[in-house]
Structures are given as structure tokens and as C-alpha cells.
Amino acid sequence: MRAASAPGAARLSIDFSRNSAQVARRLIGVTLLIDGVGGIIVETEAYDREDPASHSFSGPTARNAVMFGPPGHAYVYLSYGIHWCLNFVCEPKGSASAVLIRAIEPMAGLAVMRRRRGVADERLLCSGPGRLCEALRITALQNGLALDRPPFELFARQGEVEIVTGPRIGITKAADKPWRYGLKGSRFLSKPFKPEA
DNA sequence: TGCCCGATTAACT
DNA sequence: GTTAATCGGGCAA
């Protein structure tokens, strides 16, 4: 991955040559910008080909083709006929694994996001996969684009972050798998994590 | 070709 | 807590 462009910004330290669960964990705290609009990733979910809940479970199709391609690219799909969802494709290549970006903490372009979303509450701008795609204007146009060049920008997190895990949301298959990752205590999660036992 | 369902959200009761 | 909105993918016929 090439470093992000802004002067003085932390160099991107994550890569996608790992399985989706590891990438999902490492993405928490990373800053994602699209055309300069975005914020800190606070919630992700992992999917791979062995996973009955994954789009890639039944093999390659026109829709999920990007998942079977090289890592470090964006897989965007339409959910429930209404909402776009953004994923990052991971290694190992051919595993058709990806990480769903479920929520970000808005940091840049707040006014633009509010206009696109039609809501003023900061916590409702990007707290959910469909919401953040509307705020960042992600559509099928971004499907298949590389994440290491415009309009995408990724910045490594500043320090260590506390990460919580839990079952994924909105699925019926393999719903017990704890492949949801979140930034502990974040106010911008799409749903709270169950407190640790 | 038709039918069912979904990695969601917002507006209800 | 429940449900409508809304449409493309995937599978059966």
C-alpha cells in the first residue's frame, strides 16, 4: 500500500495481506477518507468464503466478483435494494474474504455529511453501513476501486486502541461467530457491544 | 420468468 | 418492539 498523501499524516501501516478477521481488527482506529470526507473507523465485521453468511460463500458471481480479486480493493453492494455497503477485500487471495465497514466517527467534512444525510446529529451521520455510505457518497461507482489511491485515503491510527468483539449484526447464518469488532466505548457504534463477561 | 430473501434504516405502535 | 420501503441476486420451474 502506498502512503496516504496529506503532509504530516501518519503513514498507513495496515495491509490487506491477512485474513479478514485480522484486517477487521486492525482497521479499528484507522482513518478513512473519501474525497476528503470521512473519519475514524470504529466498527467492522469480517467475512470469508467458508462463511455461510458471506456473499462469496456460494462461489463467484457478477456481483461478488471483486471479492475474488486482489486485496486492497473496495467491494460495494446494494443491501435491501436501498442501502450501499462498503467492504475492503483481503488476503489470502482467492479466499474471497472482506471486511464490512459498519461505522466511523465523523472527523472531516461534517457539513457535507449532514447535507448528504439530511440529519444534523453527528452520531447519526455514519453509525451504520448504509448511513456511512450515504455520508461518504459510496455507490456502485466505487466498486472495485483500489484503496491506496484517490478518492480513497487511509491513515494509520495514532496509538493503541481497546477493541471489543461480538456477534455480527443483521445476519441469520453463522450468527454466533464473533467476527464483529468495535472501538471500545465509542459513541459512534451502530449498536452497542454486549459488555464483557 | 417468477419467487423469495437480504451484511438496513427510519418511521411506526 | 414491529414493519414498510424497495430491488438485485440467486435459485427453482
PDB file of N, CA and C (backbone and C1' of nucleotides) in Angstrom, chain B residues 1-6 8-13, chain C residues 1-5 7-13:
ATOM      1  P    DT B   1     -38.170 -13.681 -20.221  1.00  0.00           P
ATOM      2  O5'  DT B   1     -39.085 -14.103 -18.974  1.00  0.00           O
ATOM      3  C5'  DT B   1     -40.204 -14.981 -19.234  1.00  0.00           C
ATOM      4  C4'  DT B   1     -40.781 -15.464 -17.925  1.00  0.00           C
ATOM      5  C3'  DT B   1     -41.142 -14.371 -16.910  1.00  0.00           C
ATOM      6  O3'  DT B   1     -42.434 -14.644 -16.397  1.00  0.00           O
ATOM      7  C1'  DT B   1     -39.723 -15.952 -15.883  1.00  0.00           C
ATOM      8  P    DG B   2     -43.130 -13.662 -15.330  1.00  0.00           P
ATOM      9  O5'  DG B   2     -42.896 -14.457 -13.972  1.00  0.00           O
ATOM     10  C5'  DG B   2     -43.315 -15.820 -13.887  1.00  0.00           C
ATOM     11  C4'  DG B   2     -43.039 -16.359 -12.500  1.00  0.00           C
ATOM     12  C3'  DG B   2     -43.465 -15.423 -11.369  1.00  0.00           C
ATOM     13  O3'  DG B   2     -44.034 -16.210 -10.331  1.00  0.00           O
ATOM     14  C1'  DG B   2     -41.159 -15.898 -11.170  1.00  0.00           C
ATOM     15  P    DC B   3     -44.787 -15.488  -9.130  1.00  0.00           P
ATOM     16  O5'  DC B   3     -43.812 -15.870  -7.945  1.00  0.00           O
ATOM     17  C5'  DC B   3     -43.375 -17.229  -7.799  1.00  0.00           C
ATOM     18  C4'  DC B   3     -42.301 -17.299  -6.737  1.00  0.00           C
ATOM     19  C3'  DC B   3     -42.588 -16.392  -5.545  1.00  0.00           C
ATOM     20  O3'  DC B   3     -42.533 -17.154  -4.354  1.00  0.00           O
ATOM     21  C1'  DC B   3     -40.396 -16.007  -6.372  1.00  0.00           C
ATOM     22  P    DC B   4     -42.967 -16.463  -2.971  1.00  0.00           P
ATOM     23  O5'  DC B   4     -41.571 -16.434  -2.216  1.00  0.00           O
ATOM     24  C5'  DC B   4     -40.702 -17.581  -2.274  1.00  0.00           C
ATOM     25  C4'  DC B   4     -39.347 -17.198  -1.741  1.00  0.00           C
ATOM     26  C3'  DC B   4     -39.419 -16.360  -0.465  1.00  0.00           C
ATOM     27  O3'  DC B   4     -38.568 -16.923   0.503  1.00  0.00           O
ATOM     28  C1'  DC B   4     -38.078 -15.267  -2.090  1.00  0.00           C
ATOM     29  P    DC B   5     -38.636 -16.383   2.017  1.00  0.00           P
ATOM     30  O5'  DC B   5     -37.232 -15.643   2.124  1.00  0.00           O
ATOM     31  C5'  DC B   5     -36.059 -16.303   1.658  1.00  0.00           C
ATOM     32  C4'  DC B   5     -34.960 -15.281   1.513  1.00  0.00           C
ATOM     33  C3'  DC B   5     -34.892 -14.320   2.707  1.00  0.00           C
ATOM     34  O3'  DC B   5     -33.568 -14.250   3.178  1.00  0.00           O
ATOM     35  C1'  DC B   5     -34.900 -13.132   0.666  1.00  0.00           C
ATOM     36  P    DG B   6     -33.268 -13.759   4.683  1.00  0.00           P
ATOM     37  O5'  DG B   6     -32.082 -12.763   4.347  1.00  0.00           O
ATOM     38  C5'  DG B   6     -31.030 -13.186   3.482  1.00  0.00           C
ATOM     39  C4'  DG B   6     -30.325 -11.972   2.930  1.00  0.00           C
ATOM     40  C3'  DG B   6     -29.963 -10.943   4.003  1.00  0.00           C
ATOM     41  O3'  DG B   6     -28.742 -10.309   3.659  1.00  0.00           O
ATOM     42  C1'  DG B   6     -31.393  -9.965   2.412  1.00  0.00           C
ATOM     43  P    DT B   8     -27.192  -5.404   7.907  1.00  0.00           P
ATOM     44  O5'  DT B   8     -28.009  -4.607   6.791  1.00  0.00           O
ATOM     45  C5'  DT B   8     -27.399  -3.545   6.054  1.00  0.00           C
ATOM     46  C4'  DT B   8     -28.254  -2.306   6.108  1.00  0.00           C
ATOM     47  C3'  DT B   8     -28.328  -1.637   7.489  1.00  0.00           C
ATOM     48  O3'  DT B   8     -27.880  -0.304   7.361  1.00  0.00           O
ATOM     49  C1'  DT B   8     -30.502  -1.867   6.520  1.00  0.00           C
ATOM     50  P    DT B   9     -27.781   0.682   8.651  1.00  0.00           P
ATOM     51  O5'  DT B   9     -29.107   1.536   8.542  1.00  0.00           O
ATOM     52  C5'  DT B   9     -29.360   2.212   7.325  1.00  0.00           C
ATOM     53  C4'  DT B   9     -30.751   2.775   7.301  1.00  0.00           C
ATOM     54  C3'  DT B   9     -31.096   3.651   8.507  1.00  0.00           C
ATOM     55  O3'  DT B   9     -31.426   4.935   8.015  1.00  0.00           O
ATOM     56  C1'  DT B   9     -32.850   2.105   8.016  1.00  0.00           C
ATOM     57  P    DA B  10     -31.572   6.148   9.053  1.00  0.00           P
ATOM     58  O5'  DA B  10     -33.158   6.315   9.072  1.00  0.00           O
ATOM     59  C5'  DA B  10     -33.843   6.430   7.836  1.00  0.00           C
ATOM     60  C4'  DA B  10     -35.331   6.365   8.065  1.00  0.00           C
ATOM     61  C3'  DA B  10     -35.832   7.241   9.206  1.00  0.00           C
ATOM     62  O3'  DA B  10     -37.073   7.803   8.818  1.00  0.00           O
ATOM     63  C1'  DA B  10     -36.458   5.023   9.618  1.00  0.00           C
ATOM     64  P    DA B  11     -37.743   8.994   9.680  1.00  0.00           P
ATOM     65  O5'  DA B  11     -39.268   8.569   9.638  1.00  0.00           O
ATOM     66  C5'  DA B  11     -39.765   7.738   8.600  1.00  0.00           C
ATOM     67  C4'  DA B  11     -40.898   6.889   9.124  1.00  0.00           C
ATOM     68  C3'  DA B  11     -41.718   7.578  10.223  1.00  0.00           C
ATOM     69  O3'  DA B  11     -43.099   7.288  10.062  1.00  0.00           O
ATOM     70  C1'  DA B  11     -40.929   5.525  10.991  1.00  0.00           C
ATOM     71  P    DC B  12     -44.169   8.387  10.564  1.00  0.00           P
ATOM     72  O5'  DC B  12     -45.220   7.564  11.416  1.00  0.00           O
ATOM     73  C5'  DC B  12     -44.806   6.766  12.513  1.00  0.00           C
ATOM     74  C4'  DC B  12     -45.357   5.366  12.402  1.00  0.00           C
ATOM     75  C3'  DC B  12     -46.218   5.001  13.600  1.00  0.00           C
ATOM     76  O3'  DC B  12     -47.562   4.783  13.187  1.00  0.00           O
ATOM     77  C1'  DC B  12     -44.360   3.495  13.379  1.00  0.00           C
ATOM     78  P    DT B  13     -48.667   5.105  14.378  1.00  0.00           P
ATOM     79  O5'  DT B  13     -48.626   3.776  15.275  1.00  0.00           O
ATOM     80  C5'  DT B  13     -48.881   2.505  14.696  1.00  0.00           C
ATOM     81  C4'  DT B  13     -48.767   1.413  15.764  1.00  0.00           C
ATOM     82  C3'  DT B  13     -49.589   1.706  17.020  1.00  0.00           C
ATOM     83  O3'  DT B  13     -50.182   0.507  17.507  1.00  0.00           O
ATOM     84  C1'  DT B  13     -47.311   1.430  17.607  1.00  0.00           C
TER      85       DT B  13
ATOM     86  P    DG C   1     -37.230  -4.827  22.759  1.00  0.00           P
ATOM     87  O5'  DG C   1     -38.477  -4.935  21.760  1.00  0.00           O
ATOM     88  C5'  DG C   1     -39.559  -5.742  22.204  1.00  0.00           C
ATOM     89  C4'  DG C   1     -40.731  -5.593  21.250  1.00  0.00           C
ATOM     90  C3'  DG C   1     -40.488  -6.270  19.893  1.00  0.00           C
ATOM     91  O3'  DG C   1     -41.690  -6.925  19.476  1.00  0.00           O
ATOM     92  C1'  DG C   1     -40.926  -3.944  19.596  1.00  0.00           C
ATOM     93  P    DT C   2     -41.627  -7.857  18.164  1.00  0.00           P
ATOM     94  O5'  DT C   2     -42.313  -6.919  17.076  1.00  0.00           O
ATOM     95  C5'  DT C   2     -43.532  -6.259  17.380  1.00  0.00           C
ATOM     96  C4'  DT C   2     -43.975  -5.466  16.165  1.00  0.00           C
ATOM     97  C3'  DT C   2     -43.763  -6.209  14.838  1.00  0.00           C
ATOM     98  O3'  DT C   2     -44.938  -6.095  14.048  1.00  0.00           O
ATOM     99  C1'  DT C   2     -42.719  -4.065  14.770  1.00  0.00           C
ATOM    100  P    DT C   3     -45.050  -6.899  12.642  1.00  0.00           P
ATOM    101  O5'  DT C   3     -44.760  -5.715  11.630  1.00  0.00           O
ATOM    102  C5'  DT C   3     -45.509  -4.514  11.719  1.00  0.00           C
ATOM    103  C4'  DT C   3     -45.071  -3.572  10.613  1.00  0.00           C
ATOM    104  C3'  DT C   3     -44.799  -4.288   9.272  1.00  0.00           C
ATOM    105  O3'  DT C   3     -45.313  -3.483   8.218  1.00  0.00           O
ATOM    106  C1'  DT C   3     -42.904  -3.074   9.910  1.00  0.00           C
ATOM    107  P    DA C   4     -45.698  -4.195   6.829  1.00  0.00           P
ATOM    108  O5'  DA C   4     -45.589  -2.932   5.850  1.00  0.00           O
ATOM    109  C5'  DA C   4     -45.931  -1.634   6.335  1.00  0.00           C
ATOM    110  C4'  DA C   4     -45.042  -0.590   5.704  1.00  0.00           C
ATOM    111  C3'  DA C   4     -44.791  -0.810   4.213  1.00  0.00           C
ATOM    112  O3'  DA C   4     -44.804   0.438   3.556  1.00  0.00           O
ATOM    113  C1'  DA C   4     -42.724  -0.842   5.362  1.00  0.00           C
ATOM    114  P    DA C   5     -44.845   0.448   1.963  1.00  0.00           P
ATOM    115  O5'  DA C   5     -43.375   0.924   1.625  1.00  0.00           O
ATOM    116  C5'  DA C   5     -42.846   2.075   2.264  1.00  0.00           C
ATOM    117  C4'  DA C   5     -41.394   2.278   1.849  1.00  0.00           C
ATOM    118  C3'  DA C   5     -41.135   1.927   0.376  1.00  0.00           C
ATOM    119  O3'  DA C   5     -40.296   2.912  -0.183  1.00  0.00           O
ATOM    120  C1'  DA C   5     -39.688   0.690   1.765  1.00  0.00           C
ATOM    121  P    DC C   7     -36.733   0.491  -6.272  1.00  0.00           P
ATOM    122  O5'  DC C   7     -35.708  -0.579  -6.844  1.00  0.00           O
ATOM    123  C5'  DC C   7     -34.367  -0.610  -6.348  1.00  0.00           C
ATOM    124  C4'  DC C   7     -33.840  -2.022  -6.458  1.00  0.00           C
ATOM    125  C3'  DC C   7     -34.366  -2.781  -7.689  1.00  0.00           C
ATOM    126  O3'  DC C   7     -33.332  -3.613  -8.188  1.00  0.00           O
ATOM    127  C1'  DC C   7     -34.742  -4.037  -5.800  1.00  0.00           C
ATOM    128  P    DG C   8     -32.602  -3.219  -9.544  1.00  0.00           P
ATOM    129  O5'  DG C   8     -31.308  -4.142  -9.479  1.00  0.00           O
ATOM    130  C5'  DG C   8     -30.322  -3.843  -8.515  1.00  0.00           C
ATOM    131  C4'  DG C   8     -29.745  -5.120  -7.944  1.00  0.00           C
ATOM    132  C3'  DG C   8     -29.462  -6.196  -8.991  1.00  0.00           C
ATOM    133  O3'  DG C   8     -28.251  -6.840  -8.647  1.00  0.00           O
ATOM    134  C1'  DG C   8     -30.975  -7.044  -7.383  1.00  0.00           C
ATOM    135  P    DG C   9     -27.585  -7.904  -9.612  1.00  0.00           P
ATOM    136  O5'  DG C   9     -27.543  -9.184  -8.673  1.00  0.00           O
ATOM    137  C5'  DG C   9     -27.010  -9.034  -7.356  1.00  0.00           C
ATOM    138  C4'  DG C   9     -27.211 -10.306  -6.577  1.00  0.00           C
ATOM    139  C3'  DG C   9     -26.794 -11.564  -7.325  1.00  0.00           C
ATOM    140  O3'  DG C   9     -26.181 -12.433  -6.402  1.00  0.00           O
ATOM    141  C1'  DG C   9     -29.095 -11.690  -6.773  1.00  0.00           C
ATOM    142  P    DG C  10     -25.410 -13.709  -6.901  1.00  0.00           P
ATOM    143  O5'  DG C  10     -26.467 -14.862  -6.605  1.00  0.00           O
ATOM    144  C5'  DG C  10     -26.899 -15.052  -5.264  1.00  0.00           C
ATOM    145  C4'  DG C  10     -27.944 -16.142  -5.220  1.00  0.00           C
ATOM    146  C3'  DG C  10     -27.634 -17.351  -6.097  1.00  0.00           C
ATOM    147  O3'  DG C  10     -27.937 -18.514  -5.370  1.00  0.00           O
ATOM    148  C1'  DG C  10     -29.751 -16.483  -6.653  1.00  0.00           C
ATOM    149  P    DC C  11     -27.461 -19.949  -5.862  1.00  0.00           P
ATOM    150  O5'  DC C  11     -28.844 -20.716  -5.965  1.00  0.00           O
ATOM    151  C5'  DC C  11     -29.785 -20.604  -4.905  1.00  0.00           C
ATOM    152  C4'  DC C  11     -31.175 -20.966  -5.394  1.00  0.00           C
ATOM    153  C3'  DC C  11     -31.183 -22.219  -6.312  1.00  0.00           C
ATOM    154  O3'  DC C  11     -32.269 -23.042  -5.939  1.00  0.00           O
ATOM    155  C1'  DC C  11     -32.293 -20.438  -7.356  1.00  0.00           C
ATOM    156  P    DA C  12     -32.325 -24.565  -6.446  1.00  0.00           P
ATOM    157  O5'  DA C  12     -33.863 -24.699  -6.789  1.00  0.00           O
ATOM    158  C5'  DA C  12     -34.832 -24.200  -5.866  1.00  0.00           C
ATOM    159  C4'  DA C  12     -36.154 -23.974  -6.563  1.00  0.00           C
ATOM    160  C3'  DA C  12     -36.578 -25.168  -7.450  1.00  0.00           C
ATOM    161  O3'  DA C  12     -37.982 -25.353  -7.314  1.00  0.00           O
ATOM    162  C1'  DA C  12     -36.388 -23.219  -8.794  1.00  0.00           C
ATOM    163  P    DA C  13     -38.696 -26.643  -8.017  1.00  0.00           P
ATOM    164  O5'  DA C  13     -39.411 -26.017  -9.293  1.00  0.00           O
ATOM    165  C5'  DA C  13     -40.235 -24.844  -9.146  1.00  0.00           C
ATOM    166  C4'  DA C  13     -40.731 -24.428 -10.509  1.00  0.00           C
ATOM    167  C3'  DA C  13     -41.053 -25.599 -11.448  1.00  0.00           C
ATOM    168  O3'  DA C  13     -42.262 -25.323 -12.145  1.00  0.00           O
ATOM    169  C1'  DA C  13     -39.535 -24.159 -12.502  1.00  0.00           C
TER     170       DA C  13
END
